[in-house]
Short mmCIF file of C-alpha atoms and ligand atoms in Angstrom, two decimals:
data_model
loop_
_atom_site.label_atom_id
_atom_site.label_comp_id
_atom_site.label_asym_id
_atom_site.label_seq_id
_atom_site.Cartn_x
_atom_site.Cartn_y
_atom_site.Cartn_z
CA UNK A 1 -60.91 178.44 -29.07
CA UNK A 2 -62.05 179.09 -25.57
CA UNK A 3 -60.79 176.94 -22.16
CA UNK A 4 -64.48 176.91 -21.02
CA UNK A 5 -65.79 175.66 -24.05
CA UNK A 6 -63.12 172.64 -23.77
CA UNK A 7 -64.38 172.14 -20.04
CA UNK A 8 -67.24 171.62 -21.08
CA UNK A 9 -66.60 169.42 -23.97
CA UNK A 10 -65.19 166.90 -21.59
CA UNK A 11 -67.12 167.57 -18.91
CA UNK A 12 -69.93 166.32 -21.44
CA UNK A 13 -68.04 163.20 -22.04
CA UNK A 14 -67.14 163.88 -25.61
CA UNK A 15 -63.59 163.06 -26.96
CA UNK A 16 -61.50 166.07 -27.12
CA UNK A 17 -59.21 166.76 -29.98
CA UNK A 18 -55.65 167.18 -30.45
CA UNK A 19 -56.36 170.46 -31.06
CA UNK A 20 -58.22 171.09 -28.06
CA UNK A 21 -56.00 169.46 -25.72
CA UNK A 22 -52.98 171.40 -26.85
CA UNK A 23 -54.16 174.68 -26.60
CA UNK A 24 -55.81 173.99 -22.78
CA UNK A 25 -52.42 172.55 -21.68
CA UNK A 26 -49.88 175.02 -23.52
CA UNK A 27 -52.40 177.75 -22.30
CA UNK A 28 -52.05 176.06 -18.60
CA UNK A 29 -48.05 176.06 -19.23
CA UNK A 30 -48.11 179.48 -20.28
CA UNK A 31 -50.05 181.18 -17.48
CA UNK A 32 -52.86 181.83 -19.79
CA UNK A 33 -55.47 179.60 -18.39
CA UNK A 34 -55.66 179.81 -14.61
CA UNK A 35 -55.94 177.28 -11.76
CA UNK A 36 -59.54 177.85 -11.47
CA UNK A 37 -60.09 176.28 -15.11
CA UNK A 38 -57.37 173.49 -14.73
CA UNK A 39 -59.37 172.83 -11.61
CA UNK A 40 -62.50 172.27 -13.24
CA UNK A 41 -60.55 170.28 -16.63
CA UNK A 42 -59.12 167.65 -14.14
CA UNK A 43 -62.60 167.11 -12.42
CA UNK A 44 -64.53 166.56 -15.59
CA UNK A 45 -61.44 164.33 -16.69
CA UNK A 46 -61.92 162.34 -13.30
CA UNK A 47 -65.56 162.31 -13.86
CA UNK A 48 -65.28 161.34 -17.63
CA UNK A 49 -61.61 159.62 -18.58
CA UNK A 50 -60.01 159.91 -21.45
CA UNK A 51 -59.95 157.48 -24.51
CA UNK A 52 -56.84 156.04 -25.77
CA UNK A 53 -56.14 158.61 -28.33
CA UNK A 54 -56.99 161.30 -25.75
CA UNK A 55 -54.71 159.87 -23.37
CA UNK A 56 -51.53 159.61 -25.91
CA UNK A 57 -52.34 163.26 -26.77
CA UNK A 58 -52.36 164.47 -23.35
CA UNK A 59 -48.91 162.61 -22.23
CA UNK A 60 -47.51 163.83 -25.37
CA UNK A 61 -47.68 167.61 -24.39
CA UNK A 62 -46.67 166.38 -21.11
CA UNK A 63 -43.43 165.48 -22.20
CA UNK A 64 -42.69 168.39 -24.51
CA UNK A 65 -42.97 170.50 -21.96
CA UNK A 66 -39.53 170.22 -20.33
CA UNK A 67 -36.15 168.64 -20.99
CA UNK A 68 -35.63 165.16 -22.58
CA UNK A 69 -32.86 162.87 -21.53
CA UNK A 70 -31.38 160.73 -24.75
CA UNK A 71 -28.26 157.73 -23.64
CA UNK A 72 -26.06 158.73 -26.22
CA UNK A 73 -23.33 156.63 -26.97
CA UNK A 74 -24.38 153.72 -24.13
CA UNK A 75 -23.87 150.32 -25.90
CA UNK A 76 -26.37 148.76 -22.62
CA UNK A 77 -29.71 147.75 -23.71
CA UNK A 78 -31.46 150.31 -21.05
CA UNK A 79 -34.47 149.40 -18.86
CA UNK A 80 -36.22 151.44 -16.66
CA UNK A 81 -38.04 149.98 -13.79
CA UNK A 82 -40.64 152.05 -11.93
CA UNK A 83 -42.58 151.35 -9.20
CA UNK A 84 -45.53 152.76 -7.58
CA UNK A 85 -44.52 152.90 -4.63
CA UNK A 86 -44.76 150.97 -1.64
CA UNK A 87 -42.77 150.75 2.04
CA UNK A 88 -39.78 148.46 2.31
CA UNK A 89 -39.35 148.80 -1.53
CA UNK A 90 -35.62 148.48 -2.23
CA UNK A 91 -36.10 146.74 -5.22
CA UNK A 92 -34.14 149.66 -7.57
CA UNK A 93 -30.77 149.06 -5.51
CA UNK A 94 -31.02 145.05 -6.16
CA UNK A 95 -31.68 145.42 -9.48
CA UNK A 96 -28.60 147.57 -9.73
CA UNK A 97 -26.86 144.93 -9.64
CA UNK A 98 -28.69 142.45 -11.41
CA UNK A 99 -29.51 144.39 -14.35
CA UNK A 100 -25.43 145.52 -15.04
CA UNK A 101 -24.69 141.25 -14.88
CA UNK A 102 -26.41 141.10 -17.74
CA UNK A 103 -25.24 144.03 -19.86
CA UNK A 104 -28.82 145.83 -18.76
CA UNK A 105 -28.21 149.16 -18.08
CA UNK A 106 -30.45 150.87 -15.43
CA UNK A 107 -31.66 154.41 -17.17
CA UNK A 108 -33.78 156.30 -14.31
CA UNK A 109 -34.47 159.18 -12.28
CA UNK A 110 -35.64 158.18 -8.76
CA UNK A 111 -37.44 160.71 -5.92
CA UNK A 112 -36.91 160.70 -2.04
CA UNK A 113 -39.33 159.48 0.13
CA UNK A 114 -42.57 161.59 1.15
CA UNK A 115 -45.06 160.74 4.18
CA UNK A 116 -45.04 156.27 5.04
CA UNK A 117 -42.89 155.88 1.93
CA UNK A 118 -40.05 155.65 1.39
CA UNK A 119 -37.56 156.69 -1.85
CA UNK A 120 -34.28 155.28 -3.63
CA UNK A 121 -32.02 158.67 -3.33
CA UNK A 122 -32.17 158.56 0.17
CA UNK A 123 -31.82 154.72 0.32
CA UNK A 124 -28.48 155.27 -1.28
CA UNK A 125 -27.44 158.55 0.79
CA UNK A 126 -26.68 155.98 3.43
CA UNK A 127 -23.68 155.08 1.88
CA UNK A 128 -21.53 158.06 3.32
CA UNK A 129 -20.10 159.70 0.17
CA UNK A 130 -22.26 158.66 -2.34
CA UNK A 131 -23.10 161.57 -4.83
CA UNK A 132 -25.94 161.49 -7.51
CA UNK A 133 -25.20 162.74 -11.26
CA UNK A 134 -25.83 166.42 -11.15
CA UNK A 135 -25.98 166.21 -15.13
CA UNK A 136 -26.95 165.00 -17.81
CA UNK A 137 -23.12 164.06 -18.75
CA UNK A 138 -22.32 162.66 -15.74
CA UNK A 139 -25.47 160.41 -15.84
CA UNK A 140 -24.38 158.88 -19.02
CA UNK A 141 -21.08 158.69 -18.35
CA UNK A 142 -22.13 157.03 -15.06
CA UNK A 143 -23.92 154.44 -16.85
CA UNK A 144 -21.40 153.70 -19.34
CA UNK A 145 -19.07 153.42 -17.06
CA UNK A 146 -20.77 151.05 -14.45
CA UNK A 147 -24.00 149.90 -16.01
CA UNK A 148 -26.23 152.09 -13.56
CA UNK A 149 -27.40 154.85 -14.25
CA UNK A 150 -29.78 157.02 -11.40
CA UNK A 151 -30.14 160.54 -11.00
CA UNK A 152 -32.27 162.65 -8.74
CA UNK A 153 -35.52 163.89 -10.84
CA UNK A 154 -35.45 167.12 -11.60
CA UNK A 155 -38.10 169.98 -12.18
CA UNK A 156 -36.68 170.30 -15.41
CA UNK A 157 -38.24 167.03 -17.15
CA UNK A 158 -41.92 167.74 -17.21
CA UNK A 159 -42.56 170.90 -15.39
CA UNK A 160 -46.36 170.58 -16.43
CA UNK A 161 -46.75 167.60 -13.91
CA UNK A 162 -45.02 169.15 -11.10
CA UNK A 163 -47.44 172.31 -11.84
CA UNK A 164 -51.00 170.05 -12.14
CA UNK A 165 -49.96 167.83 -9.60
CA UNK A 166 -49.86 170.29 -7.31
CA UNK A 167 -53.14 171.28 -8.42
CA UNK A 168 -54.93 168.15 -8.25
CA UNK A 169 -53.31 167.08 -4.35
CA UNK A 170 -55.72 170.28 -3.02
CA UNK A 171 -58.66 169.55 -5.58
CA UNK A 172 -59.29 165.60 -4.67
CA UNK A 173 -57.94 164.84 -8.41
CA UNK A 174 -55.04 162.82 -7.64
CA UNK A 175 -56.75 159.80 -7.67
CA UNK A 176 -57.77 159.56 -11.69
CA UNK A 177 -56.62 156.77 -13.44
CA UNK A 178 -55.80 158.81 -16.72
CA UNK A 179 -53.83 161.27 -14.84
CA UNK A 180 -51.74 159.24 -12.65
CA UNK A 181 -50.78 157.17 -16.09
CA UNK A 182 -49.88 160.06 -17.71
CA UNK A 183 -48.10 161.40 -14.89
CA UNK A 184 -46.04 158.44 -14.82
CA UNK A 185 -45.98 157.56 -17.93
CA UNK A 186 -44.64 161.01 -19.06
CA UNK A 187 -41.85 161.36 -16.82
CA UNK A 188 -40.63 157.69 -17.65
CA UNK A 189 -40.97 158.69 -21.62
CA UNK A 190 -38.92 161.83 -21.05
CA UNK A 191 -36.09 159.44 -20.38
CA UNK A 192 -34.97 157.59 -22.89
CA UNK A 193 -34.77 153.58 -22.59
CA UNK A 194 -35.38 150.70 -24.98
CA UNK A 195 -37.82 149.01 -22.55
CA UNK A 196 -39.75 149.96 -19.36
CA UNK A 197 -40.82 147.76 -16.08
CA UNK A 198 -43.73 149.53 -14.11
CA UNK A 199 -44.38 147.89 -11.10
CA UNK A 200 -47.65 148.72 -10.21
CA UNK A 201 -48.03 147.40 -6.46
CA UNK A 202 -51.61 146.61 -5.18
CA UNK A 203 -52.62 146.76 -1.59
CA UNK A 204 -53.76 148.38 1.60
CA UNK A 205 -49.98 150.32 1.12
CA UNK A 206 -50.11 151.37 -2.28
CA UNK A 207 -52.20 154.07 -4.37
CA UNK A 208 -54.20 150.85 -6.38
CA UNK A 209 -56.20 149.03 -3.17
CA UNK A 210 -57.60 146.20 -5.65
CA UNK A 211 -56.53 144.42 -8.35
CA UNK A 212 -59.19 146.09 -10.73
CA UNK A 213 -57.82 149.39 -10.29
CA UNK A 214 -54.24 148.07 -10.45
CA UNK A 215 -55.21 146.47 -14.05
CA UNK A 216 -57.17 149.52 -15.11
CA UNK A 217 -53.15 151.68 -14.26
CA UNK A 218 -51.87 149.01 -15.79
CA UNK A 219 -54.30 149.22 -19.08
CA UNK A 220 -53.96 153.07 -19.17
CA UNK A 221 -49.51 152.96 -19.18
CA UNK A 222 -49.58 149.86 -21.78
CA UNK A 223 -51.83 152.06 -23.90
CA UNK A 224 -49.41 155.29 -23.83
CA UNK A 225 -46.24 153.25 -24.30
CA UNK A 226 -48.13 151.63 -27.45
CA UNK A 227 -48.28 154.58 -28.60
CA UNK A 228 -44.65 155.51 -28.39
CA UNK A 229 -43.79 152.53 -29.66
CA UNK A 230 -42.12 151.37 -26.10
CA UNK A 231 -41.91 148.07 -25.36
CA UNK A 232 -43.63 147.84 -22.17
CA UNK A 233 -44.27 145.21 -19.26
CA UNK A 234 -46.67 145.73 -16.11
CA UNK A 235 -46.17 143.56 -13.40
CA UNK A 236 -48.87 143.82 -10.39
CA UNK A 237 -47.28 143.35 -7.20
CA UNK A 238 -48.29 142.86 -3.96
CA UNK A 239 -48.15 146.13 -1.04
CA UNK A 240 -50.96 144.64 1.53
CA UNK A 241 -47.65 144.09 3.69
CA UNK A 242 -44.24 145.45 3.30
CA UNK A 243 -41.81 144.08 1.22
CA UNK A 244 -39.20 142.43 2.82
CA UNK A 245 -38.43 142.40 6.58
CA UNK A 246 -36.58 145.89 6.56
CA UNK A 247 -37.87 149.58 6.54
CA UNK A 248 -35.87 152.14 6.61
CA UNK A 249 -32.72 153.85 5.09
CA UNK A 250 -29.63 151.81 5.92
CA UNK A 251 -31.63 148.73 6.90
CA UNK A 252 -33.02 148.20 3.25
CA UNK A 253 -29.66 148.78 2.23
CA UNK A 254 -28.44 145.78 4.00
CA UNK A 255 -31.19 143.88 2.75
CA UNK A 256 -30.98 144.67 -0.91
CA UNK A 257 -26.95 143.33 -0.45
CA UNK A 258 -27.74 140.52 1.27
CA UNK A 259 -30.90 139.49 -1.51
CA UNK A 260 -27.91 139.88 -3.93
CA UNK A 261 -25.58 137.63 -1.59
CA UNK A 262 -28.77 134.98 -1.93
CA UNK A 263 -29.81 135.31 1.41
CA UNK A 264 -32.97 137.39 0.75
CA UNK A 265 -36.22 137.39 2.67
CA UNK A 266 -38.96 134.94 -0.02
CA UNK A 267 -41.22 137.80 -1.31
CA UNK A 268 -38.17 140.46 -1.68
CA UNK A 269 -36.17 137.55 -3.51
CA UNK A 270 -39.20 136.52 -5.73
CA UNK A 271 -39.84 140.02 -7.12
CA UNK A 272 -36.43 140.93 -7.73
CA UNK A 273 -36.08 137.67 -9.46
CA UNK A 274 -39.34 137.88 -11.62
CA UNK A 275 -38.70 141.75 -12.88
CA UNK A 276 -34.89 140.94 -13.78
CA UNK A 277 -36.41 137.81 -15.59
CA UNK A 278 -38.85 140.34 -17.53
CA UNK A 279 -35.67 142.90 -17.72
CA UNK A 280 -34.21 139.89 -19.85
CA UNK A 281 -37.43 139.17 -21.80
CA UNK A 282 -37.67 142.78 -22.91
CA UNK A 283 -34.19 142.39 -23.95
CA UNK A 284 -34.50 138.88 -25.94
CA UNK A 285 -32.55 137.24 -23.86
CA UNK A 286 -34.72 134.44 -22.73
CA UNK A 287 -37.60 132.70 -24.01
CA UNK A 288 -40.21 133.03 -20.99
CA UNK A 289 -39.68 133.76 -17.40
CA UNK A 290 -38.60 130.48 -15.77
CA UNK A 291 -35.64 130.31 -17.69
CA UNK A 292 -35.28 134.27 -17.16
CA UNK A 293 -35.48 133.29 -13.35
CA UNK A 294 -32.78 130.50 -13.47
CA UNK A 295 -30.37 133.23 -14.81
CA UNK A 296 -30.76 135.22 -12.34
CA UNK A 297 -30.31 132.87 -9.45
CA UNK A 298 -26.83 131.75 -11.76
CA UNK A 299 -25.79 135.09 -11.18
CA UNK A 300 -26.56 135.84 -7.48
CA UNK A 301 -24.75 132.63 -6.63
CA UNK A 302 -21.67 133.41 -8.76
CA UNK A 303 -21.10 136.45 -6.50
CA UNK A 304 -21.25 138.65 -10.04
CA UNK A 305 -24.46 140.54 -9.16
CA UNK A 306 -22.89 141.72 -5.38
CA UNK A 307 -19.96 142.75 -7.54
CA UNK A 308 -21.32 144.54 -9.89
CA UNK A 309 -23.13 146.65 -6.83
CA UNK A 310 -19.89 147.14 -4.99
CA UNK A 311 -18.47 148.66 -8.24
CA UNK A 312 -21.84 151.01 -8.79
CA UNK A 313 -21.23 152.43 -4.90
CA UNK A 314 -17.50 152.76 -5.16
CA UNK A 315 -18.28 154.51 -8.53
CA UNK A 316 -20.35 157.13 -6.74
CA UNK A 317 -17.98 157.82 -3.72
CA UNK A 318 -19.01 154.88 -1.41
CA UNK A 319 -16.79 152.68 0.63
CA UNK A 320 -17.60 149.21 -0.95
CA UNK A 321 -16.32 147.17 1.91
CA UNK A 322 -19.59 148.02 3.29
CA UNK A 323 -21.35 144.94 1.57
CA UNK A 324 -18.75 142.72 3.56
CA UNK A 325 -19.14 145.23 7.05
CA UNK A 326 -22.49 147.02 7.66
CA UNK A 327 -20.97 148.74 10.37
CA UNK A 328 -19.66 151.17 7.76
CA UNK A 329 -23.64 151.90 7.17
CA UNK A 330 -25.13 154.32 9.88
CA UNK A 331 -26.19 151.99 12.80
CA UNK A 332 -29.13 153.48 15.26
CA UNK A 333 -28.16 153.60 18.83
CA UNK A 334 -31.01 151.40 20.79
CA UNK A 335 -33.49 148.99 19.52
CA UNK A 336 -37.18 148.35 20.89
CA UNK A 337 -38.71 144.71 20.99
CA UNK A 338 -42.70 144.17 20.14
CA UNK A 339 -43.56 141.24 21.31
CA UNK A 340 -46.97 139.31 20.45
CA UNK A 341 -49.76 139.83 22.64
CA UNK A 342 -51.15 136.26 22.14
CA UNK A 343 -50.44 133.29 19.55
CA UNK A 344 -51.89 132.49 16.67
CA UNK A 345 -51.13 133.08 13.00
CA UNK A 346 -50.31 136.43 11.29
CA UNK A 347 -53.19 137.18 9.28
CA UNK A 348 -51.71 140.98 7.79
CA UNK A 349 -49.06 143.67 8.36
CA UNK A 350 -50.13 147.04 7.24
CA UNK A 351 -47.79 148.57 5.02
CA UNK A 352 -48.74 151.87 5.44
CA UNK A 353 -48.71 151.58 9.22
CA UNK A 354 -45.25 150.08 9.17
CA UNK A 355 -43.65 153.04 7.04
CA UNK A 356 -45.42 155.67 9.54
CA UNK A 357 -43.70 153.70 12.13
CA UNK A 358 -40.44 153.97 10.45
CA UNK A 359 -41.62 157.69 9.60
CA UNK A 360 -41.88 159.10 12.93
CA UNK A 361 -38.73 157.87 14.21
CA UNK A 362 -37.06 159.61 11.73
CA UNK A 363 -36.59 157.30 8.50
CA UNK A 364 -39.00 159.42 6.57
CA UNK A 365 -40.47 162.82 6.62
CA UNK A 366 -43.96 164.16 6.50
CA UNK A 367 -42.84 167.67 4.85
CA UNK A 368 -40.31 167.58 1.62
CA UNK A 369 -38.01 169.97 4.13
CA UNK A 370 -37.47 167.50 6.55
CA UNK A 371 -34.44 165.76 7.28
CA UNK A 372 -34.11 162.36 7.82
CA UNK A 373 -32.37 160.07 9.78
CA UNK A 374 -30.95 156.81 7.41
CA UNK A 375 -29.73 154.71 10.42
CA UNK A 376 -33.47 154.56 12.05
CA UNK A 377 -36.51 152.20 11.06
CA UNK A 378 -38.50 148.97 11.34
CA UNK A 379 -37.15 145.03 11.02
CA UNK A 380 -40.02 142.62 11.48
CA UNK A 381 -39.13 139.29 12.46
CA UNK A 382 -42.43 137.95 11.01
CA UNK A 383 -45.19 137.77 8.14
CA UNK A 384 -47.87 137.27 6.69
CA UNK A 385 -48.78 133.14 7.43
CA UNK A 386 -46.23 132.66 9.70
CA UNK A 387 -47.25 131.07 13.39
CA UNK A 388 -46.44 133.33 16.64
CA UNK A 389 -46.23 132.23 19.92
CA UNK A 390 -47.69 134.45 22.79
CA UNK A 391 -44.26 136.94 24.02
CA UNK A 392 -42.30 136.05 20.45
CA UNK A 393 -40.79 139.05 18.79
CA UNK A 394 -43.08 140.45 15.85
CA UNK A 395 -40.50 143.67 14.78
CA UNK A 396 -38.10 145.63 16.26
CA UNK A 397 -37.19 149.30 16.52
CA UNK A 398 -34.15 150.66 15.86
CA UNK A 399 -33.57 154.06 17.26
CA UNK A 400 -31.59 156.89 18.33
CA UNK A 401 -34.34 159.02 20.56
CA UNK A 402 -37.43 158.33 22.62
CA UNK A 403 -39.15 161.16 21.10
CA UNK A 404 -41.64 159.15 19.28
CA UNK A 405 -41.06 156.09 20.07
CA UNK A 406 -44.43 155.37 22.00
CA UNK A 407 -46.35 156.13 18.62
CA UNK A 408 -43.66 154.11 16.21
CA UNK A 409 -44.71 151.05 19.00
CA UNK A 410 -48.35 151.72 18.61
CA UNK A 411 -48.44 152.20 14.98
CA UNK A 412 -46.41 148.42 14.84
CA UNK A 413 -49.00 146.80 17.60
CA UNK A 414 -52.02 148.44 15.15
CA UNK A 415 -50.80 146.73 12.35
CA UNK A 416 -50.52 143.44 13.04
CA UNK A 417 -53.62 141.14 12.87
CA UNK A 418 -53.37 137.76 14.49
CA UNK A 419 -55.49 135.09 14.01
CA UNK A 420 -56.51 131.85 15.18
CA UNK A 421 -57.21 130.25 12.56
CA UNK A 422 -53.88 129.21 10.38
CA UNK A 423 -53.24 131.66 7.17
CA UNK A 424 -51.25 131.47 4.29
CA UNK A 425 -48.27 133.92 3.15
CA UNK A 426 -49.33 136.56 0.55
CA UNK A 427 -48.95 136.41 -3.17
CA UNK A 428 -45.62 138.42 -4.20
CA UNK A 429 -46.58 138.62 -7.93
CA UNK A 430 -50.42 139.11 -9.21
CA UNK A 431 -50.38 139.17 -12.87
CA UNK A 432 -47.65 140.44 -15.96
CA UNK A 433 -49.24 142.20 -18.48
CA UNK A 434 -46.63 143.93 -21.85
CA UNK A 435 -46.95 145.71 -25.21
CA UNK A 436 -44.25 145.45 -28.02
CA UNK A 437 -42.22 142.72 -26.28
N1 URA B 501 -47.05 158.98 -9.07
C1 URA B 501 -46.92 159.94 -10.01
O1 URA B 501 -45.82 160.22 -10.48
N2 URA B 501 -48.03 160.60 -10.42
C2 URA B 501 -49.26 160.33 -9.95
O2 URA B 501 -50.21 160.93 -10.37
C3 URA B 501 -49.37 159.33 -8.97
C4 URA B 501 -48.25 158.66 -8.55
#
């Protein structure tokens, strides 16, 4: 078999076989076919796709190629929720909570945040003292022991997608819809859980800018877990705006506690509500999601979903008084006020211009060195369909220097829209799509 013949193959549009696809990627693995031929695989493959079969084959090696993690001995029925990505997203820290009130037990590996968005690891590094798992052991015994378990991904589960990732952000490849599924989709199968929540957000912040690419990510993930025999659920969520009112470290820290206290902004309370509701569909718990939903609201207002949180951060070297005091969070020193230029309705926030705002002030980093700042970042005091009055407040900065605080200002007054004309608040949840459930 030879790598150029394969190339070509696809590059053709013909359906490669199992054969095929394993030796191109072990060869890849292996340092026997070289950049210059990957290059070339991944453009046909963004030209051409891959079929179903293709697809499963492909993720397949993906996963073989580095460690698997395997819950043994956790009685939870395990979910893993994934999102896209988006800015403001907190979700993974609500659902902490939520998921261990109902005997769910969070299985994942989460990532720090890179360029205008944000990531759950440093979310949590807040909390002075908090420590990740550094093993597989302690993950599990983590879980077991509070319900949650979350450990920093490693380069040890799926080295192949670190290595073709890599390849495919300098060869304008990263945006294929077969290779971001299985890039996903391999790293989440590496892990083992009995069911799996991809949020796949849509929007001017998020990878998918329409809903038919959204469904198309959504088609390709279904299709590999089918395949593995994963009981899958895609829910397409909204990223035109930021989720929530908070960006930033400690901020969406606060804000996850307080959604769990029941005093949540709408859209951040909606989606946590509707993907614990699927959490407890996957888990045949409830017949559909309006009775999933009702749950969940039962257990916010008991006060057994806060708890549950407190006992996850205390578990991992946090203070929890800190859900009762948020002065035990890292507080910036000053705060900035934009204030509307004129009246009118807010037509749009975008996303991706509120994370670089957060971004430069030092809640984010442009380079994977960087370090960050957790007590810095973005509240906005309105959204989407809400009515502003000429000199109101639209966000505020919080911040400890003024060395980029004329840009964080600019990139908030750049992305709000008002209008004239009265608009209505966005859509928090487009469609639910799920295999095996
Ligand atoms: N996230 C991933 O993990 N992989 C992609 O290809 C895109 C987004």
């Amino acid at each position: 078999m030879r790598a150029v013949d394969i190339i070509q193959n696809k590059r053709d549009g013909k359906i490669l076989s199992k054969e095929e696809i394993s030796f191109f990627l072990d060869g890849y693995l292996n340092e026997k076919i070289p950049d210059y031929q990957m290059s070339a695989f991944l453009m046909a493959v963004y030209f051409k796709g891959m079929c179903k079969e293709e697809l499963e084959i492909f993720t397949e090696k993906m996963v073989n190629s580095g460690e698997s993690i395997k819950f043994t001995g956790v009685e939870n029925f395990l979910i893993d929720k994934h999102s896209t990505g988006g800015v403001g997203d907190k979700t993974t820290i609500a659902l902490a909570g939520l998921f261990a009130s109902f005997n769910i037990g969070t299985a994942k590996l989460s990532g720090r945040g890179l360029g205008h968005t944000g990531g759950t690891i440093d979310k949590f590094e807040s909390i002075k003292g908090f420590t990740f798992p550094k093993s597989k052991e302690e993950l599990i015994k983590m879980t077991n022991i509070t319900g949650t378990g979350i450990m920093e991904a490693s380069n040890k589960i799926v080295p192949l997608d670190k290595k073709i990732y890599a390849l495919r952000d300098v060869t304008a490849t990263v945006q294929s819809i077969p290779l971001i599924a299985s890039s996903i989709m391999s790293k989440k199968l590496a892990i083992y859980s009995d069911g799996l929540i991809l949020d796949v957000k849509v929007g001017s912040g998020a990878f998918m800018k329409n809903i038919d690419s959204a469904r198309q990510l959504a088609k390709s993930m279904l299709d590999i877990g089918e395949g593995f025999k994963r009981k899958v659920a895609a829910v397409l969520t909204n990223m035109d705006e930021p989720l929530g009112l908070a960006v930033g470290n400690s901020n969406e820290v606060i804000e996850a506690i307080e959604t769990l206290k029941g005093r949540g902004p709408k859209d951040f309370t909606e989606l946590v509500e509707t993907l614990t509701a699927v959490a407890l569909m996957i888990k045949g718990d409830v017949k559909d999601l309006e009775e999933g939903k009702k749950k969940v609201r039962e257990v916010i207002e008991s006060g057994k979903a806060i708890k549950h949180l407190k006992d996850f951060i205390e578990y991992a070297g946090g203070d929890p008084n800190l859900t009762e005091d948020y002065s035990l969070l890292p507080r910036a020193k000053y705060e900035y006020l934009i204030k509307s230029g004129k009246s009118g309705w807010v037509q749009g926030i975008e996303a991706e211009k509120i994370g670089k705002a957060g971004m430069v002030l030092g809640a984010g980093r442009e380079t994977k060195e960087e370090v960050i700042d957790h007590s810095v970042g973005v509240i906005l005091c309105k959204k989407t369909g809400d009515p502003v009055k000429k000199g109101e407040v639209l966000g505020k900065l919080q911040y400890n220097n003024e060395k980029n605080l004329d840009t964080s200002i600019n990139f908030i007054k750049e992305a709000f829209t008002i209008s004239d004309k009265k608009t209505l608040e966005k859509k928090v949840i487009f469609e639910i799509h799920t295999v095996n459930i």
